[in-house]
Short mmCIF file of C-alpha atoms (C1' of nucleotides) in Angstrom, two decimals:
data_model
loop_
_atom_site.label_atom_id
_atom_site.label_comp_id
_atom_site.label_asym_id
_atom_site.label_seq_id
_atom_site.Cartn_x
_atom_site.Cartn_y
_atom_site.Cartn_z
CA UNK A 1 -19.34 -7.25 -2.60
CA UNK A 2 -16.76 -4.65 -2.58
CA UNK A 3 -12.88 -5.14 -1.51
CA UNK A 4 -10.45 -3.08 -0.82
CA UNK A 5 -10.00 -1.19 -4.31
CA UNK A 6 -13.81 -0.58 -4.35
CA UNK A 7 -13.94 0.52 -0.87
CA UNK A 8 -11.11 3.10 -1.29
CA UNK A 9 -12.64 4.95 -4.49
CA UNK A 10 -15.83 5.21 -2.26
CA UNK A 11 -13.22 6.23 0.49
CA UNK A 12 -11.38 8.97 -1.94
CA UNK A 13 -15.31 10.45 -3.16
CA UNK A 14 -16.60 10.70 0.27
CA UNK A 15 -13.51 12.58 1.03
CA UNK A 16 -14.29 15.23 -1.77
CA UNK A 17 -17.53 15.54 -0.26
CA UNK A 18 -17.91 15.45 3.27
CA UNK A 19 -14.70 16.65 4.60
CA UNK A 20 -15.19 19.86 6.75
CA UNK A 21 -18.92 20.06 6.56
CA UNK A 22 -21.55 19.71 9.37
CA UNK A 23 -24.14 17.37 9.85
CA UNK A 24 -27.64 18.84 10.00
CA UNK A 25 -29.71 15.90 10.40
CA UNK A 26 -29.35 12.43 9.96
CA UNK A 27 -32.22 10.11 8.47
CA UNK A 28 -32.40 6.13 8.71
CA UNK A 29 -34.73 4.60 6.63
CA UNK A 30 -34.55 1.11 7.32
CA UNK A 31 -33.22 -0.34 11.21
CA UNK A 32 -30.78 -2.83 9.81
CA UNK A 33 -28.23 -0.94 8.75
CA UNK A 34 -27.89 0.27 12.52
CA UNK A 35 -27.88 -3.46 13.71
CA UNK A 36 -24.22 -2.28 15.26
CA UNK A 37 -25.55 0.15 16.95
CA UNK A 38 -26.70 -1.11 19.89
CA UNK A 39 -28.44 2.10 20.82
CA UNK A 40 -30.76 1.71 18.22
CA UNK A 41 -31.25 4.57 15.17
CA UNK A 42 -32.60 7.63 16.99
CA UNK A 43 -29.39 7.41 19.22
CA UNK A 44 -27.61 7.31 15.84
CA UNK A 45 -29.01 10.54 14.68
CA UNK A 46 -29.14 12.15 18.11
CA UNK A 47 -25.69 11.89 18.45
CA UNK A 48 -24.59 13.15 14.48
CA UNK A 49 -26.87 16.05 14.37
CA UNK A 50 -24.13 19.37 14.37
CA UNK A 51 -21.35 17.55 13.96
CA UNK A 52 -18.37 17.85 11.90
CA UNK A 53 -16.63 15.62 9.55
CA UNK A 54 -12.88 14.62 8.96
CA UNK A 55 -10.97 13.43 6.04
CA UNK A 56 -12.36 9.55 5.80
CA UNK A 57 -10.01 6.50 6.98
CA UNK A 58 -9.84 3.22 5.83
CA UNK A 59 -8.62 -0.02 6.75
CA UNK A 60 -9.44 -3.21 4.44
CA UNK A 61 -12.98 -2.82 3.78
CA UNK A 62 -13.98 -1.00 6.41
CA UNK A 63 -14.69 3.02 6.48
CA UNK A 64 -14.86 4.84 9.15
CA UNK A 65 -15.33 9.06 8.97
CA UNK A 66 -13.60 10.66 12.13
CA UNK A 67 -15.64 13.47 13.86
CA UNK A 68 -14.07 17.01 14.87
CA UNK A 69 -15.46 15.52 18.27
CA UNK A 70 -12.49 12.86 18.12
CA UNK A 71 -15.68 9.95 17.64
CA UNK A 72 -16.26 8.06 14.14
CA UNK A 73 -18.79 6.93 12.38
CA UNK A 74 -17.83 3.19 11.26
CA UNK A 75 -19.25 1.32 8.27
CA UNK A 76 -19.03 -1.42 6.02
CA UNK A 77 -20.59 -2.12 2.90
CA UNK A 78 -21.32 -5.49 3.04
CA UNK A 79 -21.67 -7.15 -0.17
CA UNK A 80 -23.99 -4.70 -1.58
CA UNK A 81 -23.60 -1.29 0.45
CA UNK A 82 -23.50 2.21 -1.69
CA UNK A 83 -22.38 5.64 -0.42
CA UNK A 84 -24.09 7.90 -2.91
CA UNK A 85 -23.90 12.07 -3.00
CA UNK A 86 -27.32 13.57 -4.49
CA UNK A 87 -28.68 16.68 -4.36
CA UNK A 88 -31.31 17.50 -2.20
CA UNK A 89 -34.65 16.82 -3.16
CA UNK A 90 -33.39 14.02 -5.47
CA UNK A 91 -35.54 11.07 -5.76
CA UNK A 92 -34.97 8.31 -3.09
CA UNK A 93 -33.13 5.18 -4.36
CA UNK A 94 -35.23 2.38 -3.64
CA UNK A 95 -32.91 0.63 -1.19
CA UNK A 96 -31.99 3.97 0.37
CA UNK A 97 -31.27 3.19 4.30
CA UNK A 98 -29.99 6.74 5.43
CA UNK A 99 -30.32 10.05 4.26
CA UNK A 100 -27.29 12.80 5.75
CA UNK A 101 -28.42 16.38 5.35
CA UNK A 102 -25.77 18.87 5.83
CA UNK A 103 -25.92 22.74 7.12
CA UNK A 104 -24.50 23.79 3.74
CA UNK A 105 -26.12 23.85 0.67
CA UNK A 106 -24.33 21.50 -1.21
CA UNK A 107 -25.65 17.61 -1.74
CA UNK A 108 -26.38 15.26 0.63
CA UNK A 109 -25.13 11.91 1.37
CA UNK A 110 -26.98 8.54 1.23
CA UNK A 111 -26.39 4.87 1.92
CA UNK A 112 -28.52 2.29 -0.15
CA UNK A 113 -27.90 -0.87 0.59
CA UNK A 114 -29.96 -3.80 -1.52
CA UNK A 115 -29.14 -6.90 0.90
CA UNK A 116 -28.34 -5.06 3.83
CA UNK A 117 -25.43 -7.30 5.39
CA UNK A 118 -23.56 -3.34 5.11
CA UNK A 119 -23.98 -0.96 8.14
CA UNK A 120 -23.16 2.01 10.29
CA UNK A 121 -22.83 2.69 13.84
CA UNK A 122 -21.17 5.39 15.72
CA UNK A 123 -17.82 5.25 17.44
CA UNK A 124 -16.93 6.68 20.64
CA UNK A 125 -12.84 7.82 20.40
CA UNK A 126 -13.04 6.08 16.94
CA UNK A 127 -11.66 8.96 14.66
CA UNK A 128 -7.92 7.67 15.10
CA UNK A 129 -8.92 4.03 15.19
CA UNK A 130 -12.09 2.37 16.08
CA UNK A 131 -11.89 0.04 18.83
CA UNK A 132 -14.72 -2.34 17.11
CA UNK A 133 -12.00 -3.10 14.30
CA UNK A 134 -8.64 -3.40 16.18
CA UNK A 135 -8.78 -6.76 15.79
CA UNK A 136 -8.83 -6.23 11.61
CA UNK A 137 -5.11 -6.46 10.28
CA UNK A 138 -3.78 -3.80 8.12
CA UNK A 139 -4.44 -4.13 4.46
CA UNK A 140 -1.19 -4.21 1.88
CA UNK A 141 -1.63 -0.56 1.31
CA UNK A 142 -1.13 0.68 5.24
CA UNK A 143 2.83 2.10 4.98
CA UNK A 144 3.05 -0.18 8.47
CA UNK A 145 1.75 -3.55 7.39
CA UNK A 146 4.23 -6.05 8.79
CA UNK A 147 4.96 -8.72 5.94
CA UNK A 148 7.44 -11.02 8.38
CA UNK A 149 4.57 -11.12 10.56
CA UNK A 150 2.42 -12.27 7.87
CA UNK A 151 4.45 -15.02 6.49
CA UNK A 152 4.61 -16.08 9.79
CA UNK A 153 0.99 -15.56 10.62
CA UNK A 154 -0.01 -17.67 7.52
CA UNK A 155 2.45 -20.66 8.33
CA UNK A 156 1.35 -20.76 11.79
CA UNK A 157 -2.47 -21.96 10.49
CA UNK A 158 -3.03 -24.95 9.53
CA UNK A 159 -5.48 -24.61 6.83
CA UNK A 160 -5.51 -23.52 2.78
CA UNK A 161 -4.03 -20.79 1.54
CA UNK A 162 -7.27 -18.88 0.20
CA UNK A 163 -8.75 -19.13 3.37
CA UNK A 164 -6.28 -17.26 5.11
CA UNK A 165 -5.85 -15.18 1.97
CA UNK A 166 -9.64 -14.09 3.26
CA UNK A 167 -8.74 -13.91 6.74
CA UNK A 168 -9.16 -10.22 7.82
CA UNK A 169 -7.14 -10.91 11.09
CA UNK A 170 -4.38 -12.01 8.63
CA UNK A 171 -4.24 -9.66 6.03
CA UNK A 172 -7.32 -7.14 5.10
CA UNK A 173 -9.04 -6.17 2.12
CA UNK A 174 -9.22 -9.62 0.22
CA UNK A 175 -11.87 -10.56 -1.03
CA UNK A 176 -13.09 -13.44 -3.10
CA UNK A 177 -12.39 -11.70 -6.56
CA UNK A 178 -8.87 -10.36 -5.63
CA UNK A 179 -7.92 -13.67 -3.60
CA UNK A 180 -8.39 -15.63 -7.12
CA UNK A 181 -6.77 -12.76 -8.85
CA UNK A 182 -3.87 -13.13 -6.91
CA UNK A 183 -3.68 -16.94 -6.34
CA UNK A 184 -3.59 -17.00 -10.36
CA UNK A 185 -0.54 -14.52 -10.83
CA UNK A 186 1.21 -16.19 -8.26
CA UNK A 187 0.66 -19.76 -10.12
CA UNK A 188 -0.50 -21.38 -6.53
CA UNK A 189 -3.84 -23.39 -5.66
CA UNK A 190 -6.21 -22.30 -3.41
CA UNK A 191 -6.17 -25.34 -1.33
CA UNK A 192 -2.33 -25.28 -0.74
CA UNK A 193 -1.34 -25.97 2.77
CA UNK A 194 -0.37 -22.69 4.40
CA UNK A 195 1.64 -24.31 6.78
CA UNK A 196 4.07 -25.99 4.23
CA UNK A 197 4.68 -22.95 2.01
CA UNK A 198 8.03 -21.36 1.70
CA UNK A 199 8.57 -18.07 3.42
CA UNK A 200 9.11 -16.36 -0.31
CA UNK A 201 5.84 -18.00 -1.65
CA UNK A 202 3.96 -16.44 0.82
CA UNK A 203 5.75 -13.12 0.22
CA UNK A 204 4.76 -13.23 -3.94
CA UNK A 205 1.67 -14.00 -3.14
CA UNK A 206 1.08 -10.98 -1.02
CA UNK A 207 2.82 -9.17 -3.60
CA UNK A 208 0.45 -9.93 -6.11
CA UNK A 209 -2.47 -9.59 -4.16
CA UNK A 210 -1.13 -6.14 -3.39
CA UNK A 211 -0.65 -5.32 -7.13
CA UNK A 212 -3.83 -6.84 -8.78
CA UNK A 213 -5.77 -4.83 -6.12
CA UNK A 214 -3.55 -1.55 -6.93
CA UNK A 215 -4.25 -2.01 -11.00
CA UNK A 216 -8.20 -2.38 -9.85
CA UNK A 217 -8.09 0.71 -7.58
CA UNK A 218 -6.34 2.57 -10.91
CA UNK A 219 -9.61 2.12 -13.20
CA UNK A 220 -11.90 2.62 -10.57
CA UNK A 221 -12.08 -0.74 -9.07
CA UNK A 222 -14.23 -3.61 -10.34
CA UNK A 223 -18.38 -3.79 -10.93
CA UNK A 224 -20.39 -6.81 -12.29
CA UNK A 225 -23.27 -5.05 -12.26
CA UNK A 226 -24.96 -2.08 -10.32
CA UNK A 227 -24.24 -3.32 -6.98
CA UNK A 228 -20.90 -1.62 -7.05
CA UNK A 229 -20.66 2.44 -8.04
CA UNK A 230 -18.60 5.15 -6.93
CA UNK A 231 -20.32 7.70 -4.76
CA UNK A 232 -21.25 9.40 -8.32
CA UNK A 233 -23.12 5.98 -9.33
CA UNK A 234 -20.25 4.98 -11.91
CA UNK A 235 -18.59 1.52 -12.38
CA UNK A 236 -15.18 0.64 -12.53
CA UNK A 237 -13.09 -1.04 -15.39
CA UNK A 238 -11.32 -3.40 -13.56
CA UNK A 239 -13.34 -6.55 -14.59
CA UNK A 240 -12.29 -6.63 -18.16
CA UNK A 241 -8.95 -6.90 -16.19
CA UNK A 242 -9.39 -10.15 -14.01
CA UNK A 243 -7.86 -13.07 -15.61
CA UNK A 244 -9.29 -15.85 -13.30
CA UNK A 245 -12.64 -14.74 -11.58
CA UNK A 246 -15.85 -15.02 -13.11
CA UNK A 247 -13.92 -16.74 -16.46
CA UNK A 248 -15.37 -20.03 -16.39
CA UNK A 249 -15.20 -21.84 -19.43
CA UNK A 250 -12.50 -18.65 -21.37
CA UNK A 251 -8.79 -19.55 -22.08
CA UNK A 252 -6.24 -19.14 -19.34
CA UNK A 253 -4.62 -15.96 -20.26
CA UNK A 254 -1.33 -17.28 -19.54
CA UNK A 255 -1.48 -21.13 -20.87
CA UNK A 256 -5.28 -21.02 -22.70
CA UNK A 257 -6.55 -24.04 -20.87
CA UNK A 258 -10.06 -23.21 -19.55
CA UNK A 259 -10.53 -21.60 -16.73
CA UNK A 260 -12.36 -24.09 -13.95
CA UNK A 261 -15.43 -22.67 -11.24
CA UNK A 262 -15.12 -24.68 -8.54
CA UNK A 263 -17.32 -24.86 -5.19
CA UNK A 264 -15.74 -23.35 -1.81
CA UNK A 265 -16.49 -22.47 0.88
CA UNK A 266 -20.37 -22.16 -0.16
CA UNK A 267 -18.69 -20.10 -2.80
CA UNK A 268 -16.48 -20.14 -5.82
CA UNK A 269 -13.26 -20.52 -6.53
CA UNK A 270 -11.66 -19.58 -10.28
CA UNK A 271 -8.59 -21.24 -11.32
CA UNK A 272 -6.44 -22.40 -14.21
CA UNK A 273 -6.24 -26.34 -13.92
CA UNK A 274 -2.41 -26.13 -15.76
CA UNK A 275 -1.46 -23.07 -14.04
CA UNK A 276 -2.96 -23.40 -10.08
CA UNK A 277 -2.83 -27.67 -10.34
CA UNK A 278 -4.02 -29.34 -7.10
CA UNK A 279 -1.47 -29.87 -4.38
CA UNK A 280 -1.25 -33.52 -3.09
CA UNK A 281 -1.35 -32.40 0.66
CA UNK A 282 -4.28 -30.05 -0.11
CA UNK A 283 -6.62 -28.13 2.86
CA UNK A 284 -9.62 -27.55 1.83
"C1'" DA B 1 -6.86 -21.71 20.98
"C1'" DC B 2 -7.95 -22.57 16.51
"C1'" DT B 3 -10.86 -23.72 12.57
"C1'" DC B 4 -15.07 -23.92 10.21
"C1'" DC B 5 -20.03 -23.68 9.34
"C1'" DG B 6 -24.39 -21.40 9.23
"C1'" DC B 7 -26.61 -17.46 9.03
"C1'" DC B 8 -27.89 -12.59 8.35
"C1'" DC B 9 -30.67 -10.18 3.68
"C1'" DT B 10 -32.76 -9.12 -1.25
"C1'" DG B 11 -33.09 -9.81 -6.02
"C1'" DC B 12 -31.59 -11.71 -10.37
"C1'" DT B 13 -30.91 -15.88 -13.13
"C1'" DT B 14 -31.75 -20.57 -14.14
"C1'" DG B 15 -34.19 -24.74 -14.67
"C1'" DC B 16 -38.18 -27.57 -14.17
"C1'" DT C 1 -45.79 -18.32 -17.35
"C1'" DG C 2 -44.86 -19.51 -12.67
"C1'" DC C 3 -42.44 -21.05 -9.07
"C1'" DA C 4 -38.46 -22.56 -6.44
"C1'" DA C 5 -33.81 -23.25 -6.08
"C1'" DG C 6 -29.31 -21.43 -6.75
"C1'" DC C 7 -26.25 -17.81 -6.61
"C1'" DA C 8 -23.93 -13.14 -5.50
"C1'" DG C 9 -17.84 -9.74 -4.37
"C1'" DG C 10 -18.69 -10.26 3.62
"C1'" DG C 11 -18.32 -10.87 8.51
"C1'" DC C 12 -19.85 -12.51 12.79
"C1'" DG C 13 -21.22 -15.81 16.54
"C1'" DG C 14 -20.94 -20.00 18.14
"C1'" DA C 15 -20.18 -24.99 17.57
"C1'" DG C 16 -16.80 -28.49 17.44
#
DNA sequence: ACTCCGCCCTGCTTGC
DNA sequence: TGCAAGCAGGGCGGAG
């Protein structure tokens, strides 16, 4: 569910509110969440009880918050995953999956999680990096993404160009939403052939994909519906922003002609038939 | 080595 | 009304 803009405003409110302060106890709810942690969920809590949080990291959609220990505690939201801060004593959400009580008095932390394909697990030497996502590339916001090895990442594959778009090994943070997004400011089709794309078309569409996530991430990223909030439980504005996804059947912003849903990849795919037309030599 | 599919979950919407 | 199928923004393991 969430990409990167959605992940980062959950990144930026955990920030405000676990930075600095220690872990009393830690509470899992439900053992799927911990699936990653191969230890299983009293290990989980065992090892979190006393300690102390960093400043939260990010890279594409994963989260990770270092420990003063130099260890992390790594998740990912799935397609449904929530951070929430409540006080304590709040009532439980009903897809709550774990509870983080601090030594303070201030709120506590919780993760719901409706479908459960989010998770934690613990980290050991995982506040710098964690080893379980070295092999994630950096997103378009990281100061030391490399876009030459991009372009020549992409035209290497041999497949279409929203695939790799949604290739975290390629580029991070894209998600379904955000590759259509982008695919429809930079006037391509999803099924053009990565390998025969210029060297510049690659770079605009990384460009825009960099920019439609960056206007998302300014109004608080996008939500269709309560599956996505802030750690405060408030959506973002973004969606009356997207010009392509979800717009079946509404006028091409750009052109007017009606915006086409189309099956891929077991999912969907939002395009403007005039705008994005299909290449000849298309990958599907 | 590379590419792609199926699957992991729950709940809401849609159509018969 | 009731039920089942379809669909939802992700990532991994393993098949080919």
């Amino acid at each position: 569910m969430p990409e990167l803009p959605e992940v980062e405003v959950v990144r930026r409110g955990l920030e405000e509110f676990t930075t600095g302060r220690t872990i009393r106890s830690v509470e899992v709810l439900h053992p799927r969440p911990l699936r990653r942690h191969l230890a299983g969920p009293a290990d989980f809590s065992d090892r979190l009880a006393g300690q102390k949080f960093l400043a939260p990291a990010r890279r594409g959609k994963y989260l990770w918050l270092p420990l003063a220990s130099g260890d992390a505690v790594l998740t990912h939201l799935g397609m449904s995953g929530q951070f929430r801060v409540q006080p304590v004593g709040a009532t439980d959400e009903k897809h709550l999956r774990v509870r983080i009580r601090f030594d303070d008095d201030g709120g506590e932390v919780r993760f719901v999680d409706q479908r459960m394909f989010g998770g934690l697990s613990y980290s050991e030497g995982g506040a710098e990096l964690p080893a379980e996502i070295a092999h994630i590339a950096r997103d378009p916001f990281d100061p030391l993404f490399d876009t030459e090895a991009f372009v020549a990442g992409v035209r290497k594959r041999r497949t279409g160009l929203k695939r790799a778009l949604l290739d975290q090994t390629l580029v991070s943070g894209v998600g379904n939403i955000y590759a259509d997004e982008a695919l429809w400011r930079a006037k391509l089709h999803y099924a053009r052939a990565t390998d025969s794309l210029k060297p510049l078309q690659i770079r605009e569409i990384l460009r825009h994909a960099h920019e439609v996530m960056a206007d998302a991430l300014a109004v608080g990223g996008t939500s269709f519906d309560a599956l996505y909030v802030n750690v405060n439980g408030e959506s973002g504005y973004f969606e009356r922003g997207l010009a392509a996804y979800g717009q079946e059947g509404s006028p091409c912003p750009r052109c007017g002609r009606p915006i086409r849903r189309e099956a891929f990849m077991n999912r969907s795919s939002y395009r403007c038939p005039k705008c994005q037309p299909a290449p000849r030599n298309a990958r599907w």
